[in-house]
Amino acid sequence: MAADHEFGNLSTDLKLSLVEGYLSSFTQALQSKFPELWYIDAFAGTGERTVKIAGSAATDMLPAIEERIERRRGSARIALDVSPKFSRYIFMDKKKRHCVALNELAKEYPGRAIEIVRGDANAAIQAELAAQRWVGKRAVMFLDPYGMDVAWSTLEAIRKTEAIDVWYLVSLAGLFRQATHDPKNLTADKRAALTRMLGTDEWEDAWYKREQNTDMLGQVDETYQRIADVSAMEQFVGKRLAGLFPKVLPPRRLRNDRGVPIFSLFLAISNPEPKAIGLATRIGNHILKASVEQASRHKPGR
Ligand SMILES: C[S@@+](CC[C@H](N)C(=O)[O-])C[C@H]1O[C@@H](n2cnc3c(N)ncnc32)[C@H](O)[C@@H]1O
């Protein structure tokens, strides 16, 4: 199918269920308090995703199972299905094919205020936010890139609104790949990508260490290499976000099928009012905690 959009694993289901849980609690809690509640999906995809479910060969006991393709809801459709409804939806994607699919999706929800913006998320968010007055509005934004696409200046623009709660999927794999173990391989492009995403070049001092060792013959050997692991990188991102937003919740790590941490899902709240922080924190923590408890119930051996 033209709009097929294949991505994800079990962590994708978890990520989307966390965001869905937040969206429905958000509209329930705020619909009577604010005339306008917006949902902004800056990496919206198509509204659907296709998931390949692997088959298996026959055994003595069991017949073979064929590989099959399942269609599941993506974030845009999930947001449209949330009840109570948002008063406005903004879906952004840089791919034309995805925007065509989003337009088709919008037709299934007549009467809704749905705007589809084709373009780079950073430029589109910054233009959209600058054009709005945020008084009397609250919004949830979902930043769900494949990699390190979100520029720090975009997060600054979100923070300035004091009206948006943002779920931000941070690519730990992207950070790990760009911040090469051997700094000799840190090209200007890699450095620039890291600095653009993190809004500072301080990552280099924090993640790399120069050490001098003198051997028994008095020869000095100097090494300079990355000392930061994935956890240190995740913490660095958390600190950067906490320096910008009034409140950032402890993130939920997402792993690939082999258990390797690939992403970290952060919730950052831009509204500095204690009431707004309190509500968003209660909802966010409840959802994040429930997901950890659910995961531990499903651990093998329990
Ligand atoms: C992981 S997918 C999003 C999936 C979506 N949230 C869902 O649940 O269905 C990332 C999407 O971002 C789009 N994309 C990638 N880079 C982008 C950019 N710089 N600006 C806007 N969209 C981008 C891709 O075309 C893709 O549809």
Coordinates of C-alpha atoms and ligand atoms in Angstrom, one line a residue:
M1 CA 0.0 0.0 0.0
A2 CA 1.3 3.5 -0.9
A3 CA 1.2 4.8 2.6
D4 CA 2.7 1.8 4.3
H5 CA 4.9 2.9 7.2
E6 CA 6.8 0.0 8.7
F7 CA 8.6 0.7 12.0
G8 CA 8.8 -0.4 15.6
N9 CA 8.9 -3.3 17.9
L10 CA 7.4 -3.9 21.4
S11 CA 8.9 -0.6 22.6
T12 CA 7.0 1.2 19.9
D13 CA 3.8 -0.2 21.4
L14 CA 4.9 0.9 24.9
K15 CA 5.9 4.4 23.7
L16 CA 2.5 4.9 22.0
S17 CA 0.5 3.5 24.9
L18 CA 2.3 6.0 27.3
V19 CA 1.5 8.9 25.0
E20 CA -2.1 7.7 24.5
G21 CA -2.5 7.4 28.3
Y22 CA -1.2 10.9 28.8
L23 CA -3.4 12.4 26.0
S24 CA -6.6 11.0 27.4
S25 CA -5.9 12.0 31.0
F26 CA -4.8 15.5 29.7
T27 CA -8.1 16.2 27.9
Q28 CA -10.2 14.7 30.7
A29 CA -8.5 16.9 33.3
L30 CA -8.3 20.2 31.3
Q31 CA -11.3 20.2 28.9
S32 CA -13.5 22.2 31.3
K33 CA -10.7 24.6 32.3
F34 CA -9.3 25.7 28.9
P35 CA -11.2 26.7 25.8
E36 CA -8.5 25.3 23.5
L37 CA -6.6 22.1 23.9
W38 CA -4.2 21.3 21.0
Y39 CA -2.3 18.2 20.0
I40 CA 0.9 18.8 17.9
D41 CA 2.6 15.7 16.3
A42 CA 5.7 17.0 14.7
F43 CA 6.9 13.6 13.3
A44 CA 3.4 12.3 12.6
G45 CA 4.1 9.5 10.1
T46 CA 0.9 8.3 8.4
G47 CA -1.5 7.6 11.2
E48 CA -0.9 3.9 10.8
R49 CA 2.0 1.5 11.0
T50 CA 2.6 -1.9 9.6
V51 CA 4.3 -4.5 11.8
K52 CA 5.8 -7.7 10.6
I53 CA 5.1 -10.6 13.0
A54 CA 7.7 -13.3 12.4
G55 CA 6.6 -16.8 11.6
S56 CA 8.2 -20.0 12.9
A57 CA 9.2 -23.3 11.4
A58 CA 7.2 -26.4 12.3
T59 CA 8.4 -28.5 15.2
D60 CA 7.5 -32.1 16.3
M61 CA 4.8 -30.6 18.5
L62 CA 3.6 -27.5 16.6
P63 CA 2.7 -26.6 13.0
A64 CA 4.6 -23.9 11.1
I65 CA 3.4 -20.3 11.7
E66 CA 3.5 -18.0 8.7
E67 CA 4.9 -14.5 8.9
R68 CA 2.0 -12.0 8.9
I69 CA 1.6 -8.3 8.6
E70 CA -0.5 -6.4 11.2
R71 CA -1.8 -2.9 10.8
R72 CA -1.7 -0.9 14.0
R73 CA -2.6 2.7 14.9
G74 CA 0.1 5.3 14.7
S75 CA 0.3 8.4 17.0
A76 CA -1.9 10.7 14.7
R77 CA -4.8 8.2 14.7
I78 CA -4.3 7.5 18.4
A79 CA -4.6 11.2 19.2
L80 CA -7.8 11.5 17.0
D81 CA -9.3 8.6 18.9
V82 CA -8.7 10.1 22.3
S83 CA -11.8 11.1 24.2
P84 CA -12.6 13.8 25.2
K85 CA -11.3 15.3 21.9
F86 CA -8.7 17.9 21.4
S87 CA -10.0 21.2 19.9
R88 CA -7.2 21.3 17.2
Y89 CA -4.7 18.8 15.8
I90 CA -1.5 19.7 13.9
F91 CA 0.3 16.9 12.1
M92 CA 3.7 17.6 10.6
D93 CA 5.9 15.4 8.5
K94 CA 8.5 16.0 5.9
K95 CA 7.5 13.2 3.6
K96 CA 4.9 14.1 0.9
R97 CA 3.5 10.5 0.9
H98 CA 3.0 10.7 4.7
C99 CA 1.2 14.0 4.4
V100 CA -1.1 12.5 1.7
A101 CA -1.9 9.7 4.1
L102 CA -2.5 12.1 6.9
N103 CA -5.0 14.0 4.7
E104 CA -6.8 10.8 4.1
L105 CA -6.9 10.1 7.8
A106 CA -8.3 13.6 8.5
K107 CA -11.3 12.8 6.2
E108 CA -12.3 10.0 8.5
Y109 CA -12.8 12.6 11.3
P110 CA -15.1 15.2 9.7
G111 CA -15.7 18.3 11.7
R112 CA -12.3 18.2 13.4
A113 CA -9.9 21.1 13.2
I114 CA -6.9 19.2 11.6
E115 CA -4.0 21.0 10.0
I116 CA -1.3 19.1 8.1
V117 CA 2.0 20.8 7.6
R118 CA 4.6 19.3 5.3
G119 CA 8.2 20.2 6.1
D120 CA 11.1 19.9 8.5
A121 CA 9.7 19.7 12.0
N122 CA 12.1 22.3 13.4
A123 CA 11.2 25.0 10.9
A124 CA 7.5 24.0 11.1
I125 CA 7.3 24.0 14.9
Q126 CA 9.1 27.3 15.2
A127 CA 6.9 29.0 12.6
E128 CA 3.7 27.5 14.1
L129 CA 4.5 28.5 17.7
A130 CA 5.7 32.0 16.8
A131 CA 2.4 32.6 15.0
Q132 CA 0.2 31.8 18.1
R133 CA -0.8 33.5 21.3
W134 CA -0.8 30.9 24.0
V135 CA -3.1 32.5 26.5
G136 CA -6.1 30.2 27.2
K137 CA -4.5 27.3 25.4
R138 CA -2.8 24.2 26.5
A139 CA -1.2 21.6 24.2
V140 CA 0.6 18.3 24.2
M141 CA 3.4 17.9 21.6
F142 CA 4.9 14.6 20.5
L143 CA 8.4 14.6 19.1
D144 CA 9.0 11.1 17.7
P145 CA 11.9 11.3 15.3
Y146 CA 13.9 8.3 14.1
G147 CA 17.2 10.0 15.1
M148 CA 18.7 13.3 16.3
D149 CA 16.4 15.5 14.2
V150 CA 15.2 17.9 17.0
A151 CA 17.3 21.0 17.3
W152 CA 17.8 22.6 20.7
S153 CA 16.4 25.8 19.4
T154 CA 13.1 24.0 18.8
L155 CA 12.9 22.9 22.4
E156 CA 13.6 26.6 23.4
A157 CA 10.7 27.7 21.3
I158 CA 8.5 25.1 23.0
R159 CA 9.6 26.1 26.4
K160 CA 8.8 29.8 25.6
T161 CA 5.1 29.0 25.1
E162 CA 4.6 28.1 28.8
A163 CA 1.6 26.1 27.4
I164 CA 3.0 22.8 26.0
D165 CA 3.8 19.5 27.6
V166 CA 6.2 17.7 25.3
W167 CA 6.9 14.0 25.0
Y168 CA 10.3 13.8 23.5
L169 CA 11.8 10.6 22.2
V170 CA 15.6 11.0 22.5
S171 CA 17.7 8.7 20.3
L172 CA 20.3 7.2 22.6
A173 CA 21.5 5.1 19.7
G174 CA 22.0 8.3 17.7
L175 CA 24.0 9.9 20.5
F176 CA 26.2 6.8 21.0
R177 CA 26.9 6.5 17.2
Q178 CA 27.7 10.2 16.7
A179 CA 29.9 10.5 19.8
T180 CA 32.4 7.9 18.5
H181 CA 34.5 6.0 21.1
D182 CA 37.7 7.2 19.5
P183 CA 37.6 11.0 19.2
K184 CA 39.7 10.8 16.0
N185 CA 36.5 9.7 14.3
L186 CA 34.5 12.7 15.6
T187 CA 34.1 14.5 12.4
A188 CA 32.9 18.1 12.1
D189 CA 29.5 16.8 11.0
K190 CA 29.2 14.5 14.0
R191 CA 30.2 17.3 16.4
A192 CA 27.7 19.7 14.8
A193 CA 24.9 17.2 15.0
L194 CA 25.5 16.6 18.7
T195 CA 25.8 20.3 19.5
R196 CA 22.7 21.1 17.5
M197 CA 20.7 18.5 19.4
L198 CA 22.1 19.3 22.9
G199 CA 22.3 23.1 22.5
T200 CA 25.9 23.1 23.9
D201 CA 29.3 21.7 23.1
E202 CA 29.9 20.8 26.7
W203 CA 29.1 17.2 25.9
E204 CA 32.7 16.8 24.7
D205 CA 34.3 17.7 28.0
A206 CA 31.7 15.6 29.8
W207 CA 32.0 12.5 27.7
Y208 CA 35.7 12.3 26.8
K209 CA 38.7 12.0 29.0
R210 CA 42.4 12.6 28.5
E211 CA 44.6 10.3 30.6
Q212 CA 48.4 10.1 30.8
N213 CA 50.0 6.8 31.9
T214 CA 53.7 6.5 32.5
D215 CA 55.1 3.0 32.0
M216 CA 58.1 1.4 33.8
L217 CA 60.6 2.8 31.3
G218 CA 59.3 6.3 31.9
Q219 CA 57.5 6.5 28.6
V220 CA 54.4 8.7 28.7
D221 CA 51.4 7.3 26.9
E222 CA 48.4 9.6 26.4
T223 CA 44.9 8.3 25.7
Y224 CA 41.9 10.4 24.9
Q225 CA 38.7 8.5 24.5
R226 CA 35.0 8.5 25.3
I227 CA 34.2 7.5 28.9
A228 CA 30.5 8.1 28.8
D229 CA 28.2 5.1 28.4
V230 CA 24.5 5.3 27.4
S231 CA 23.4 6.0 31.0
A232 CA 25.8 9.0 31.2
M233 CA 24.5 10.3 27.9
E234 CA 20.9 9.9 29.0
Q235 CA 21.7 11.8 32.2
F236 CA 23.4 14.6 30.3
V237 CA 20.2 15.0 28.2
G238 CA 18.1 14.9 31.3
K239 CA 20.2 17.7 32.9
R240 CA 20.0 19.8 29.8
L241 CA 16.3 19.5 29.6
A242 CA 15.9 20.2 33.3
G243 CA 17.9 23.4 32.8
L244 CA 15.5 24.6 30.1
F245 CA 12.0 23.3 31.3
P246 CA 10.4 24.0 34.7
K247 CA 9.9 20.3 35.1
V248 CA 11.2 17.1 33.5
L249 CA 10.1 13.6 34.6
P250 CA 12.6 10.7 34.9
P251 CA 12.6 9.2 31.4
R252 CA 11.4 5.8 30.3
R253 CA 14.1 3.8 28.5
L254 CA 13.1 1.9 25.4
R255 CA 15.1 -1.1 24.2
N256 CA 15.2 -3.0 21.0
D257 CA 14.3 -6.7 20.7
R258 CA 17.8 -7.7 21.9
G259 CA 17.5 -5.5 25.0
V260 CA 19.8 -2.8 23.9
P261 CA 18.7 0.7 25.0
I262 CA 17.8 2.7 21.8
F263 CA 15.6 5.5 23.0
S264 CA 14.7 7.4 26.1
L265 CA 11.2 8.9 26.3
F266 CA 11.1 12.2 28.3
L267 CA 8.1 14.3 29.4
A268 CA 9.0 18.0 29.8
I269 CA 6.5 20.6 31.0
S270 CA 6.9 24.1 29.8
N271 CA 4.3 25.8 32.1
P272 CA 6.0 27.1 35.2
E273 CA 2.8 27.4 37.3
P274 CA 2.9 25.0 40.2
K275 CA -0.7 23.9 39.5
A276 CA 0.2 23.0 35.9
I277 CA 3.4 21.2 36.9
G278 CA 1.5 19.3 39.6
L279 CA -1.2 18.0 37.3
A280 CA 1.2 17.0 34.5
T281 CA 3.6 15.4 36.9
R282 CA 0.8 13.4 38.6
I283 CA -0.5 12.1 35.2
G284 CA 2.9 11.5 33.8
N285 CA 4.3 9.7 36.8
H286 CA 1.3 7.5 37.1
I287 CA 1.6 6.4 33.5
L288 CA 5.3 5.9 33.6
K289 CA 5.2 4.0 36.9
A290 CA 2.4 1.8 35.6
S291 CA 4.5 0.9 32.5
V292 CA 7.4 -0.1 34.7
E293 CA 5.2 -2.3 36.9
Q294 CA 3.6 -3.9 33.9
A295 CA 7.0 -4.6 32.3
S296 CA 8.3 -6.3 35.5
R297 CA 5.1 -8.5 35.7
H298 CA 6.0 -9.7 32.2
K299 CA 9.6 -10.5 32.9
P300 CA 10.4 -14.2 32.3
G301 CA 10.4 -16.2 35.4
R302 CA 7.5 -14.4 37.1
Ligands
LIG1 C1 9.2 7.3 13.9 S1 8.3 8.0 12.6 C2 6.9 8.7 13.5 C3 5.8 7.7 13.8 C4 4.6 8.3 14.3 N1 4.8 9.1 15.5 C5 3.6 7.2 14.6 O1 3.4 6.8 15.7 O2 3.0 6.7 13.6 C6 9.1 9.4 12.2 C7 8.5 10.3 11.1 O3 9.2 11.5 11.0 C8 9.3 11.9 9.7 N2 10.4 12.8 9.7 C9 11.8 12.4 9.7 N3 12.5 13.5 9.7 C10 11.7 14.6 9.8 C11 11.9 16.0 10.0 N4 13.1 16.5 10.0 N5 10.8 16.8 10.0 C12 9.6 16.3 10.0 N6 9.3 14.9 9.8 C13 10.4 14.1 9.8 C14 9.4 10.6 8.9 O4 8.9 10.8 7.6 C15 8.5 9.7 9.7 O5 7.2 9.7 9.2

